[in-house]
C-alpha positions as a LaTeX table, in Angstrom:
\begin{tabular}{lrrr}
\hline
Residue & $x$ (\AA) & $y$ (\AA) & $z$ (\AA) \\
\hline
Met1 & $-53.76$ & 73.38 & 14.11 \\
Ser2 & $-54.10$ & 73.05 & 17.87 \\
Arg3 & $-56.89$ & 73.96 & 20.25 \\
Ile4 & $-55.51$ & 76.02 & 23.11 \\
Leu5 & $-57.06$ & 77.04 & 26.44 \\
Val6 & $-55.82$ & 80.28 & 27.96 \\
Thr7 & $-56.53$ & 81.34 & 31.53 \\
Gly8 & $-55.80$ & 84.98 & 32.26 \\
Ala9 & $-56.51$ & 85.94 & 28.65 \\
Thr10 & $-57.75$ & 89.41 & 29.62 \\
Gly11 & $-54.50$ & 90.25 & 31.40 \\
Phe12 & $-51.36$ & 91.85 & 30.01 \\
Ile13 & $-49.61$ & 88.66 & 28.88 \\
Gly14 & $-52.80$ & 86.93 & 27.77 \\
Gly15 & $-53.82$ & 89.99 & 25.79 \\
His16 & $-50.67$ & 89.57 & 23.71 \\
Leu17 & $-50.59$ & 85.77 & 23.60 \\
Val18 & $-54.13$ & 85.20 & 22.32 \\
Pro19 & $-53.82$ & 87.28 & 19.11 \\
Tyr20 & $-50.36$ & 85.79 & 18.50 \\
Val21 & $-51.46$ & 82.15 & 18.65 \\
Met22 & $-54.58$ & 82.93 & 16.63 \\
Ser23 & $-52.45$ & 84.53 & 13.92 \\
His24 & $-50.67$ & 81.19 & 13.64 \\
Gly25 & $-53.94$ & 79.36 & 12.98 \\
His26 & $-54.65$ & 77.94 & 16.41 \\
Glu27 & $-58.16$ & 77.70 & 17.83 \\
Val28 & $-58.33$ & 79.55 & 21.16 \\
Arg29 & $-60.65$ & 78.99 & 24.09 \\
Cys30 & $-60.41$ & 81.45 & 27.00 \\
Leu31 & $-61.51$ & 80.96 & 30.59 \\
Val32 & $-62.64$ & 84.40 & 31.78 \\
Arg33 & $-64.26$ & 85.72 & 34.93 \\
Ser34 & $-67.81$ & 87.04 & 34.71 \\
Thr35 & $-66.49$ & 90.50 & 35.62 \\
Ser36 & $-63.77$ & 90.55 & 32.93 \\
Asn37 & $-63.80$ & 92.97 & 30.01 \\
Thr38 & $-63.89$ & 90.53 & 27.10 \\
Arg39 & $-64.53$ & 93.01 & 24.29 \\
Ala40 & $-61.10$ & 92.51 & 22.67 \\
Leu41 & $-61.42$ & 88.72 & 22.89 \\
Gln42 & $-64.91$ & 88.81 & 21.40 \\
Gln43 & $-63.59$ & 90.86 & 18.46 \\
Leu44 & $-60.96$ & 88.17 & 17.86 \\
Gly45 & $-63.67$ & 85.50 & 17.80 \\
Val46 & $-62.29$ & 83.27 & 20.53 \\
Glu47 & $-64.45$ & 80.79 & 22.38 \\
Leu48 & $-65.24$ & 82.29 & 25.80 \\
Trp49 & $-65.90$ & 80.16 & 28.87 \\
Val50 & $-67.03$ & 82.06 & 31.94 \\
Gly51 & $-65.52$ & 80.53 & 35.04 \\
Asp52 & $-62.85$ & 80.67 & 37.69 \\
Val53 & $-59.54$ & 78.82 & 38.10 \\
Arg54 & $-60.77$ & 77.59 & 41.47 \\
Asp55 & $-63.63$ & 75.67 & 39.81 \\
Glu56 & $-62.05$ & 72.33 & 38.89 \\
Ala57 & $-65.20$ & 70.98 & 37.23 \\
Lys58 & $-65.36$ & 73.97 & 34.88 \\
Leu59 & $-61.62$ & 73.66 & 34.20 \\
Arg60 & $-62.04$ & 70.00 & 33.25 \\
Arg61 & $-64.75$ & 70.89 & 30.74 \\
Ala62 & $-62.83$ & 73.88 & 29.38 \\
Ser63 & $-59.59$ & 71.92 & 28.89 \\
Arg64 & $-61.29$ & 68.97 & 27.20 \\
Asp65 & $-59.97$ & 68.41 & 23.65 \\
Cys66 & $-57.21$ & 71.01 & 24.11 \\
Glu67 & $-53.64$ & 70.24 & 23.12 \\
Phe68 & $-52.17$ & 73.08 & 25.20 \\
Val69 & $-53.22$ & 75.07 & 28.28 \\
Tyr70 & $-51.52$ & 78.39 & 28.94 \\
His71 & $-52.19$ & 79.15 & 32.59 \\
Leu72 & $-51.68$ & 82.90 & 32.95 \\
Ala73 & $-54.38$ & 83.73 & 35.50 \\
Gly74 & $-53.21$ & 85.13 & 38.79 \\
Arg75 & $-53.70$ & 87.87 & 41.31 \\
Thr76 & $-51.04$ & 90.45 & 41.94 \\
Ser77 & $-52.80$ & 92.27 & 44.76 \\
Ala78 & $-55.49$ & 91.54 & 47.30 \\
Arg79 & $-56.82$ & 92.82 & 50.60 \\
His80 & $-55.92$ & 89.56 & 52.30 \\
Arg81 & $-53.17$ & 86.99 & 51.82 \\
Gly82 & $-55.84$ & 84.29 & 51.56 \\
Glu83 & $-57.18$ & 85.84 & 48.35 \\
Leu84 & $-53.74$ & 85.60 & 46.75 \\
Tyr85 & $-53.34$ & 82.01 & 47.91 \\
Ala86 & $-56.79$ & 80.98 & 46.67 \\
Val87 & $-56.13$ & 82.08 & 43.10 \\
Asn88 & $-52.37$ & 81.72 & 42.72 \\
Ala89 & $-51.79$ & 78.48 & 44.61 \\
Ile90 & $-55.11$ & 76.64 & 44.75 \\
Gly91 & $-56.14$ & 77.86 & 41.28 \\
Thr92 & $-52.89$ & 76.65 & 39.76 \\
Glu93 & $-53.24$ & 73.29 & 41.47 \\
Arg94 & $-56.76$ & 72.90 & 40.08 \\
Val95 & $-55.67$ & 73.82 & 36.56 \\
Ala96 & $-52.97$ & 71.13 & 36.78 \\
Arg97 & $-55.40$ & 68.54 & 38.14 \\
Ala98 & $-57.98$ & 69.35 & 35.45 \\
Cys99 & $-55.34$ & 68.85 & 32.75 \\
Ala100 & $-54.11$ & 65.61 & 34.31 \\
Ala101 & $-57.67$ & 64.26 & 34.42 \\
Gln102 & $-58.04$ & 64.35 & 30.62 \\
Leu103 & $-57.77$ & 61.12 & 28.65 \\
Thr104 & $-55.10$ & 62.84 & 26.57 \\
Pro105 & $-53.71$ & 65.49 & 28.92 \\
Pro106 & $-52.83$ & 68.80 & 27.32 \\
Val107 & $-49.38$ & 70.30 & 27.69 \\
Leu108 & $-49.64$ & 72.74 & 30.61 \\
Ile109 & $-47.61$ & 75.89 & 30.19 \\
\hline
\end{tabular}
């Protein structure tokens, strides 16, 4: 089966996606923040990578050898517009660039 990287795995959508793809035999790697509650993911036995979607070097390492990347990370609220932009715009750009930098780029969803 496929190796899949999921950003935003501790969120609402990610919390449903990860068990679903695992139940279909896929190997799942999750990029999680150091402050995230990863208890449910640990119980599933996923591979956890602590990092941030704004860290392109970490994203390149995390997406290596993955066939698919589900980019679900995002902020829905912040004290300042810049915080939303940093994660939702810049973070998404860096996920895309990290995928494109792979010798065999994963499908970015």
